């Protein structure tokens, strides 16, 4: 499908933005304070005019006390000459944005959250301690990123216990005037294995759909779009944003509580043959690690735009590019705006960004600072 046929399909579906969504939830990876050059993003670099919420990623779970704990005390706290980023971050509330604390994430795993959620006593302790922790540092709410109930060593009982945990958290946080949302996996079938959607919905203020990483070098041996908006032409697939949104709505979630995921990074491959560089091209593994993010198979958007690519192709609401034996699937400003327009036309609450430090925050590439975040806002009708 060419760029113009993708646009035509978009128009035929009636997906031209006529209104605006309400939420732009911006995760900030606090580890960006340790990076150099264009990769360094401090709290002071966060543009609060382009976010309605900002989420500090991440805090963790102390298993012994069923309480929230800092995962990087030097970076997070002021004690022992620390950088005190919790307090700097929550001070952003003075600029009109809502600062939230993200708890969990991939590296935290699932097992200890499964254990904590398994009894009424431990759920209650966690909720009580969460309120105290948030109030101590000035956070206005909690973003729970348990990845994932019932998976990665968790229990089959997690699906039910997750509802009970959210019920407890929602009540305690609401009583304290604090908000509460969850991030959920987006792969097909997780509403059956991990999330009891109708039971969950009353106890969350929003749901961040992690609608990306449908394809990665760790799972695929052919090039594929990481976060396509729609399935490939004439193919039936659940590996796209629209399928995830429809699955959650069909399972009982109101569209107005859902947010699509906006990835500010790309997934990369090393091609088996540089002359075969379209979709479904054979690969030998992950792409070369970026100079700043230093993870094979992944590039931040600023690393993508700093590189020279032979060609960039837009297909199925996603961009991909190639050069030599390197291939990357990512959102560029055009497809990011399209994602925002999609969220509006589906009546969604908006979008959440993973994560803002991966944008071209310092205009390194010459296209203006924060091109992805600006384009998403435009698509959402907020600019």
Short mmCIF file of C-alpha atoms in Angstrom, two decimals:
data_model
loop_
_atom_site.label_atom_id
_atom_site.label_comp_id
_atom_site.label_asym_id
_atom_site.label_seq_id
_atom_site.Cartn_x
_atom_site.Cartn_y
_atom_site.Cartn_z
CA UNK A 1 0.00 0.00 0.00
CA UNK A 2 1.40 3.41 -0.91
CA UNK A 3 1.31 6.52 1.26
CA UNK A 4 -1.59 7.86 -0.81
CA UNK A 5 -3.62 4.65 -0.61
CA UNK A 6 -3.12 4.67 3.17
CA UNK A 7 -4.50 8.19 3.27
CA UNK A 8 -7.38 7.19 1.05
CA UNK A 9 -8.27 4.29 3.34
CA UNK A 10 -8.20 6.69 6.27
CA UNK A 11 -10.64 9.06 4.55
CA UNK A 12 -12.94 6.27 3.42
CA UNK A 13 -13.32 5.22 7.04
CA UNK A 14 -14.46 8.74 7.88
CA UNK A 15 -11.54 9.27 10.21
CA UNK A 16 -11.00 12.98 9.76
CA UNK A 17 -10.69 14.81 13.04
CA UNK A 18 -13.68 16.98 13.90
CA UNK A 19 -13.32 17.26 17.67
CA UNK A 20 -10.65 16.85 20.32
CA UNK A 21 -9.74 14.21 22.86
CA UNK A 22 -9.08 15.25 26.42
CA UNK A 23 -5.94 13.46 27.60
CA UNK A 24 -2.27 13.37 26.66
CA UNK A 25 -0.55 11.28 29.31
CA UNK A 26 3.23 11.61 29.06
CA UNK A 27 5.44 8.99 30.65
CA UNK A 28 8.90 10.29 31.50
CA UNK A 29 11.65 7.71 31.90
CA UNK A 30 13.56 9.13 34.85
CA UNK A 31 16.74 7.32 33.74
CA UNK A 32 17.04 9.96 30.98
CA UNK A 33 18.72 12.24 33.54
CA UNK A 34 21.81 10.02 33.31
CA UNK A 35 22.13 10.26 29.54
CA UNK A 36 24.29 12.74 27.65
CA UNK A 37 23.75 15.07 24.70
CA UNK A 38 20.41 14.87 22.87
CA UNK A 39 19.38 11.92 25.06
CA UNK A 40 19.48 13.91 28.29
CA UNK A 41 15.99 15.00 29.37
CA UNK A 42 15.54 16.53 32.81
CA UNK A 43 12.30 17.38 34.59
CA UNK A 44 12.82 20.99 33.49
CA UNK A 45 12.74 19.87 29.84
CA UNK A 46 9.18 18.53 30.08
CA UNK A 47 6.78 20.76 28.13
CA UNK A 48 3.67 20.79 30.30
CA UNK A 49 1.69 22.65 27.61
CA UNK A 50 1.74 19.47 25.50
CA UNK A 51 0.68 17.03 28.24
CA UNK A 52 -2.38 16.87 30.48
CA UNK A 53 -0.74 14.29 32.74
CA UNK A 54 2.90 13.45 33.34
CA UNK A 55 3.86 10.03 34.71
CA UNK A 56 7.09 9.42 36.61
CA UNK A 57 8.46 6.04 35.48
CA UNK A 58 8.94 4.07 37.67
CA UNK A 59 8.60 3.28 41.34
CA UNK A 60 8.44 -0.31 42.57
CA UNK A 61 6.87 -2.62 45.12
CA UNK A 62 8.51 -3.46 48.44
CA UNK A 63 7.42 -7.06 48.96
CA UNK A 64 8.15 -7.14 52.67
CA UNK A 65 5.86 -4.23 53.54
CA UNK A 66 3.48 -4.19 50.56
CA UNK A 67 4.37 -0.57 49.94
CA UNK A 68 5.72 1.61 47.15
CA UNK A 69 9.48 2.13 47.10
CA UNK A 70 11.88 4.26 45.11
CA UNK A 71 13.86 2.21 42.58
CA UNK A 72 16.60 4.85 42.37
CA UNK A 73 16.85 6.81 45.64
CA UNK A 74 19.70 9.02 44.40
CA UNK A 75 17.69 10.14 41.38
CA UNK A 76 14.29 10.27 43.05
CA UNK A 77 14.88 11.59 46.56
CA UNK A 78 16.61 14.53 48.23
CA UNK A 79 18.19 12.60 51.08
CA UNK A 80 21.95 11.94 50.99
CA UNK A 81 22.47 14.70 48.42
CA UNK A 82 20.11 13.08 45.94
CA UNK A 83 18.75 14.83 42.86
CA UNK A 84 15.24 15.06 44.34
CA UNK A 85 13.40 14.47 41.09
CA UNK A 86 10.18 13.39 42.81
CA UNK A 87 9.75 16.87 44.25
CA UNK A 88 10.84 18.60 41.03
CA UNK A 89 8.37 16.46 39.11
CA UNK A 90 5.38 17.05 41.35
CA UNK A 91 6.11 20.78 41.28
CA UNK A 92 5.01 20.64 37.63
CA UNK A 93 1.46 20.75 39.01
CA UNK A 94 2.01 24.49 39.35
CA UNK A 95 2.12 24.61 35.54
CA UNK A 96 -1.31 23.07 35.17
CA UNK A 97 -0.37 19.45 34.50
CA UNK A 98 -1.30 16.46 36.71
CA UNK A 99 1.80 14.61 38.04
CA UNK A 100 1.29 10.88 38.57
CA UNK A 101 3.56 8.17 39.91
CA UNK A 102 3.98 5.13 37.70
CA UNK A 103 4.41 1.92 39.70
CA UNK A 104 5.59 -1.28 38.06
CA UNK A 105 6.91 -1.60 34.52
CA UNK A 106 8.52 -4.47 32.67
CA UNK A 107 11.62 -4.77 34.83
CA UNK A 108 9.56 -5.08 38.02
CA UNK A 109 8.11 -8.35 36.76
CA UNK A 110 4.78 -9.86 37.72
CA UNK A 111 5.32 -12.35 40.54
CA UNK A 112 5.53 -9.96 43.48
CA UNK A 113 2.47 -8.05 42.29
CA UNK A 114 0.64 -11.34 42.03
CA UNK A 115 1.57 -12.15 45.63
CA UNK A 116 0.59 -8.71 46.92
CA UNK A 117 -2.79 -8.88 45.18
CA UNK A 118 -3.57 -12.37 46.45
CA UNK A 119 -4.97 -11.47 49.90
CA UNK A 120 -7.29 -8.80 51.25
CA UNK A 121 -4.74 -7.91 53.93
CA UNK A 122 -1.87 -7.25 51.51
CA UNK A 123 -4.12 -5.38 49.06
CA UNK A 124 -5.33 -3.12 51.86
CA UNK A 125 -1.78 -2.51 53.08
CA UNK A 126 -0.61 -1.56 49.62
CA UNK A 127 -3.51 0.86 49.08
CA UNK A 128 -2.95 2.50 52.48
CA UNK A 129 0.78 2.85 51.89
CA UNK A 130 0.22 4.11 48.33
CA UNK A 131 -1.87 7.03 49.55
CA UNK A 132 0.78 7.96 52.11
CA UNK A 133 3.60 7.74 49.56
CA UNK A 134 1.81 9.85 46.97
CA UNK A 135 0.90 12.50 49.52
CA UNK A 136 4.42 12.58 50.94
CA UNK A 137 5.92 13.62 47.61
CA UNK A 138 2.99 15.53 46.14
CA UNK A 139 1.85 13.16 43.39
CA UNK A 140 -1.79 13.63 42.34
CA UNK A 141 -2.50 10.03 41.47
CA UNK A 142 -1.23 6.54 40.70
CA UNK A 143 -0.60 4.84 37.36
CA UNK A 144 -0.38 1.07 37.95
CA UNK A 145 1.72 -0.80 35.37
CA UNK A 146 1.57 -4.45 36.46
CA UNK A 147 3.01 -6.38 33.51
CA UNK A 148 0.98 -8.61 33.51
CA UNK A 149 -1.70 -10.26 35.68
CA UNK A 150 -1.71 -14.01 35.11
CA UNK A 151 1.53 -13.97 33.13
CA UNK A 152 5.30 -13.99 33.60
CA UNK A 153 5.09 -16.27 36.62
CA UNK A 154 1.83 -14.92 37.99
CA UNK A 155 -1.19 -16.91 39.06
CA UNK A 156 -4.41 -17.82 37.29
CA UNK A 157 -6.15 -16.06 40.18
CA UNK A 158 -4.54 -12.76 39.16
CA UNK A 159 -7.37 -11.84 36.81
CA UNK A 160 -9.87 -11.77 39.68
CA UNK A 161 -7.39 -10.43 42.23
CA UNK A 162 -6.45 -7.57 39.92
CA UNK A 163 -10.05 -6.39 40.01
CA UNK A 164 -10.05 -6.55 43.82
CA UNK A 165 -6.77 -4.64 43.97
CA UNK A 166 -8.10 -1.92 41.66
CA UNK A 167 -11.29 -1.69 43.71
CA UNK A 168 -9.26 -1.16 46.89
CA UNK A 169 -6.92 1.36 45.28
CA UNK A 170 -9.69 3.33 43.62
CA UNK A 171 -11.62 3.73 46.84
CA UNK A 172 -8.63 4.73 48.96
CA UNK A 173 -7.23 7.11 46.35
CA UNK A 174 -10.59 8.70 45.61
CA UNK A 175 -11.17 9.31 49.31
CA UNK A 176 -7.86 11.19 49.34
CA UNK A 177 -8.69 13.19 46.21
CA UNK A 178 -6.21 11.25 44.07
CA UNK A 179 -6.76 9.70 40.63
CA UNK A 180 -6.06 6.14 39.52
CA UNK A 181 -5.43 4.50 36.18
CA UNK A 182 -3.93 1.31 34.79
CA UNK A 183 -1.75 0.33 31.85
CA UNK A 184 -2.70 -2.94 30.17
CA UNK A 185 -1.20 -5.30 27.64
CA UNK A 186 -2.64 -5.05 24.16
CA UNK A 187 -2.13 -8.47 22.60
CA UNK A 188 -5.21 -10.35 21.47
CA UNK A 189 -6.84 -12.51 24.16
CA UNK A 190 -5.49 -10.66 27.19
CA UNK A 191 -9.01 -9.53 28.08
CA UNK A 192 -9.68 -13.22 28.71
CA UNK A 193 -6.43 -14.19 30.43
CA UNK A 194 -5.52 -11.06 32.39
CA UNK A 195 -8.31 -8.48 32.48
CA UNK A 196 -11.94 -8.90 33.51
CA UNK A 197 -12.94 -5.76 31.65
CA UNK A 198 -16.54 -5.24 32.85
CA UNK A 199 -15.50 -5.76 36.47
CA UNK A 200 -12.41 -3.53 36.18
CA UNK A 201 -13.93 -0.52 34.48
CA UNK A 202 -15.85 0.91 37.48
CA UNK A 203 -12.62 1.06 39.51
CA UNK A 204 -10.28 2.88 37.10
CA UNK A 205 -10.37 6.45 35.88
CA UNK A 206 -8.65 5.53 32.60
CA UNK A 207 -6.99 2.62 30.80
CA UNK A 208 -3.71 3.04 28.93
CA UNK A 209 -3.64 0.46 26.14
CA UNK A 210 -0.04 -0.52 25.45
CA UNK A 211 -0.87 -0.74 21.76
CA UNK A 212 2.66 -1.19 20.40
CA UNK A 213 5.31 -3.90 20.15
CA UNK A 214 2.99 -6.08 18.09
CA UNK A 215 6.19 -7.11 16.33
CA UNK A 216 9.79 -7.18 17.59
CA UNK A 217 13.01 -8.87 16.56
CA UNK A 218 12.72 -11.16 19.58
CA UNK A 219 9.48 -12.68 18.28
CA UNK A 220 9.61 -12.30 14.49
CA UNK A 221 11.89 -13.50 11.73
CA UNK A 222 10.33 -11.23 9.12
CA UNK A 223 10.10 -7.46 9.12
CA UNK A 224 6.76 -6.20 10.42
CA UNK A 225 5.26 -2.94 11.59
CA UNK A 226 5.58 -2.48 15.34
CA UNK A 227 2.35 -0.54 15.91
CA UNK A 228 0.23 -0.52 12.74
CA UNK A 229 -3.04 1.33 13.07
CA UNK A 230 -4.90 -1.17 10.86
CA UNK A 231 -4.33 -4.70 9.60
CA UNK A 232 -2.47 -5.21 6.34
CA UNK A 233 -4.61 -4.80 3.22
CA UNK A 234 -6.91 -7.78 2.66
CA UNK A 235 -5.54 -9.58 5.69
CA UNK A 236 -7.24 -10.41 8.99
CA UNK A 237 -5.00 -9.65 11.94
CA UNK A 238 -5.28 -8.83 15.62
CA UNK A 239 -1.80 -7.28 15.63
CA UNK A 240 -2.82 -3.66 15.22
CA UNK A 241 -4.11 -0.73 17.26
CA UNK A 242 -7.66 -0.81 15.92
CA UNK A 243 -8.08 -4.51 16.78
CA UNK A 244 -6.98 -3.83 20.37
CA UNK A 245 -9.35 -0.90 20.75
CA UNK A 246 -12.24 -2.92 19.33
CA UNK A 247 -11.46 -5.88 21.59
CA UNK A 248 -11.61 -3.71 24.72
CA UNK A 249 -14.79 -1.97 23.63
CA UNK A 250 -16.40 -5.31 22.76
CA UNK A 251 -15.38 -6.63 26.18
CA UNK A 252 -17.26 -3.81 27.89
CA UNK A 253 -14.89 -0.84 28.17
CA UNK A 254 -16.37 2.56 27.31
CA UNK A 255 -14.32 4.26 24.62
CA UNK A 256 -14.16 7.40 26.75
CA UNK A 257 -11.94 5.60 29.30
CA UNK A 258 -9.45 4.21 26.76
CA UNK A 259 -6.18 5.75 25.58
CA UNK A 260 -4.12 4.47 22.69
CA UNK A 261 -0.41 4.01 23.14
CA UNK A 262 1.89 6.36 21.22
CA UNK A 263 5.39 4.86 20.93
CA UNK A 264 8.19 7.41 20.66
CA UNK A 265 10.70 4.74 19.64
CA UNK A 266 11.14 2.21 16.85
CA UNK A 267 11.78 -1.51 16.66
CA UNK A 268 14.69 -2.54 14.47
CA UNK A 269 15.89 -5.57 12.55
CA UNK A 270 19.00 -6.62 10.69
CA UNK A 271 17.99 -7.71 7.21
CA UNK A 272 19.15 -11.05 5.84
CA UNK A 273 19.46 -9.44 2.40
CA UNK A 274 19.73 -5.64 2.08
CA UNK A 275 18.03 -5.85 -1.31
CA UNK A 276 14.92 -7.32 0.32
CA UNK A 277 13.74 -4.45 2.51
CA UNK A 278 9.94 -4.28 2.42
CA UNK A 279 7.46 -5.73 4.88
CA UNK A 280 7.84 -9.49 5.42
CA UNK A 281 11.52 -9.37 4.48
CA UNK A 282 13.71 -12.05 6.12
CA UNK A 283 15.85 -10.91 9.03
CA UNK A 284 18.72 -12.42 11.00
CA UNK A 285 17.97 -10.69 14.28
CA UNK A 286 17.70 -7.38 16.05
CA UNK A 287 18.99 -4.14 14.63
CA UNK A 288 22.17 -2.48 15.85
CA UNK A 289 21.84 -0.76 19.23
CA UNK A 290 21.57 3.02 19.28
CA UNK A 291 24.47 5.12 20.54
CA UNK A 292 22.36 6.51 23.40
CA UNK A 293 19.69 3.93 24.22
CA UNK A 294 22.18 1.07 23.77
CA UNK A 295 19.61 -1.68 23.29
CA UNK A 296 19.69 -3.97 20.27
CA UNK A 297 16.40 -3.96 18.39
CA UNK A 298 15.33 -0.50 19.59
CA UNK A 299 16.01 3.12 18.63
CA UNK A 300 14.59 6.25 20.23
CA UNK A 301 12.93 8.56 17.72
CA UNK A 302 15.77 11.08 18.06
CA UNK A 303 18.22 8.31 17.11
CA UNK A 304 16.08 7.43 14.08
CA UNK A 305 15.85 11.00 12.82
CA UNK A 306 19.59 11.55 13.33
CA UNK A 307 20.38 8.63 11.01
CA UNK A 308 20.35 8.63 7.19
CA UNK A 309 17.82 6.22 5.69
CA UNK A 310 17.58 5.16 2.07
CA UNK A 311 13.80 5.51 2.04
CA UNK A 312 10.87 5.87 4.41
CA UNK A 313 7.60 4.15 3.53
CA UNK A 314 4.20 4.70 5.16
CA UNK A 315 1.83 1.75 5.25
CA UNK A 316 -1.09 0.80 7.51
CA UNK A 317 -0.70 3.94 9.62
CA UNK A 318 2.94 3.16 10.39
CA UNK A 319 6.28 4.21 8.94
CA UNK A 320 9.23 2.01 8.19
CA UNK A 321 12.68 2.87 6.89
CA UNK A 322 15.76 1.00 5.76
CA UNK A 323 19.41 1.61 4.99
CA UNK A 324 21.88 -1.10 4.15
CA UNK A 325 20.98 -4.08 6.29
CA UNK A 326 19.20 -2.00 8.97
CA UNK A 327 15.39 -1.72 9.08
CA UNK A 328 13.15 0.16 11.53
CA UNK A 329 9.41 0.43 12.14
CA UNK A 330 8.32 3.60 13.93
CA UNK A 331 5.90 6.52 14.17
CA UNK A 332 7.01 9.64 12.35
CA UNK A 333 5.21 13.01 12.72
CA UNK A 334 2.75 12.17 9.94
CA UNK A 335 1.68 8.80 11.33
CA UNK A 336 1.67 10.17 14.89
CA UNK A 337 -0.86 12.80 13.83
CA UNK A 338 -2.91 10.07 12.17
CA UNK A 339 -2.93 8.12 15.44
CA UNK A 340 -4.27 11.18 17.27
CA UNK A 341 -6.99 11.67 14.65
CA UNK A 342 -7.96 8.01 15.03
CA UNK A 343 -8.35 8.42 18.81
CA UNK A 344 -10.67 11.38 18.30
CA UNK A 345 -12.88 9.67 15.77
CA UNK A 346 -13.18 6.56 17.94
CA UNK A 347 -14.30 8.72 20.88
CA UNK A 348 -11.32 7.69 23.02
CA UNK A 349 -10.05 9.63 26.01
CA UNK A 350 -6.81 10.37 24.16
CA UNK A 351 -3.35 8.84 24.14
CA UNK A 352 -0.46 7.95 26.41
CA UNK A 353 3.16 8.33 25.34
CA UNK A 354 5.94 5.87 25.94
CA UNK A 355 7.97 7.86 26.48
CA UNK A 356 8.68 11.55 26.05
CA UNK A 357 12.47 11.44 26.51
CA UNK A 358 12.66 9.50 23.22
CA UNK A 359 11.27 12.40 21.16
CA UNK A 360 13.63 14.88 19.50
CA UNK A 361 13.36 17.11 22.55
CA UNK A 362 16.30 19.37 21.68
CA UNK A 363 15.69 19.82 17.93
CA UNK A 364 18.78 17.80 17.12
CA UNK A 365 17.36 16.82 13.72
CA UNK A 366 16.27 20.32 12.73
CA UNK A 367 12.55 19.67 12.42
CA UNK A 368 11.62 21.56 15.56
CA UNK A 369 11.66 20.44 19.17
CA UNK A 370 9.31 17.63 20.23
CA UNK A 371 7.98 16.85 16.73
CA UNK A 372 6.14 13.68 17.78
CA UNK A 373 4.48 15.23 20.80
CA UNK A 374 3.41 18.26 18.78
CA UNK A 375 2.06 16.08 15.97
CA UNK A 376 0.09 13.91 18.39
CA UNK A 377 -1.45 17.01 19.98
CA UNK A 378 -2.41 18.27 16.55
CA UNK A 379 -4.08 14.98 15.66
CA UNK A 380 -5.95 14.98 18.97
CA UNK A 381 -7.30 18.45 18.19
CA UNK A 382 -5.39 20.09 21.03
CA UNK A 383 -3.37 22.45 18.82
#
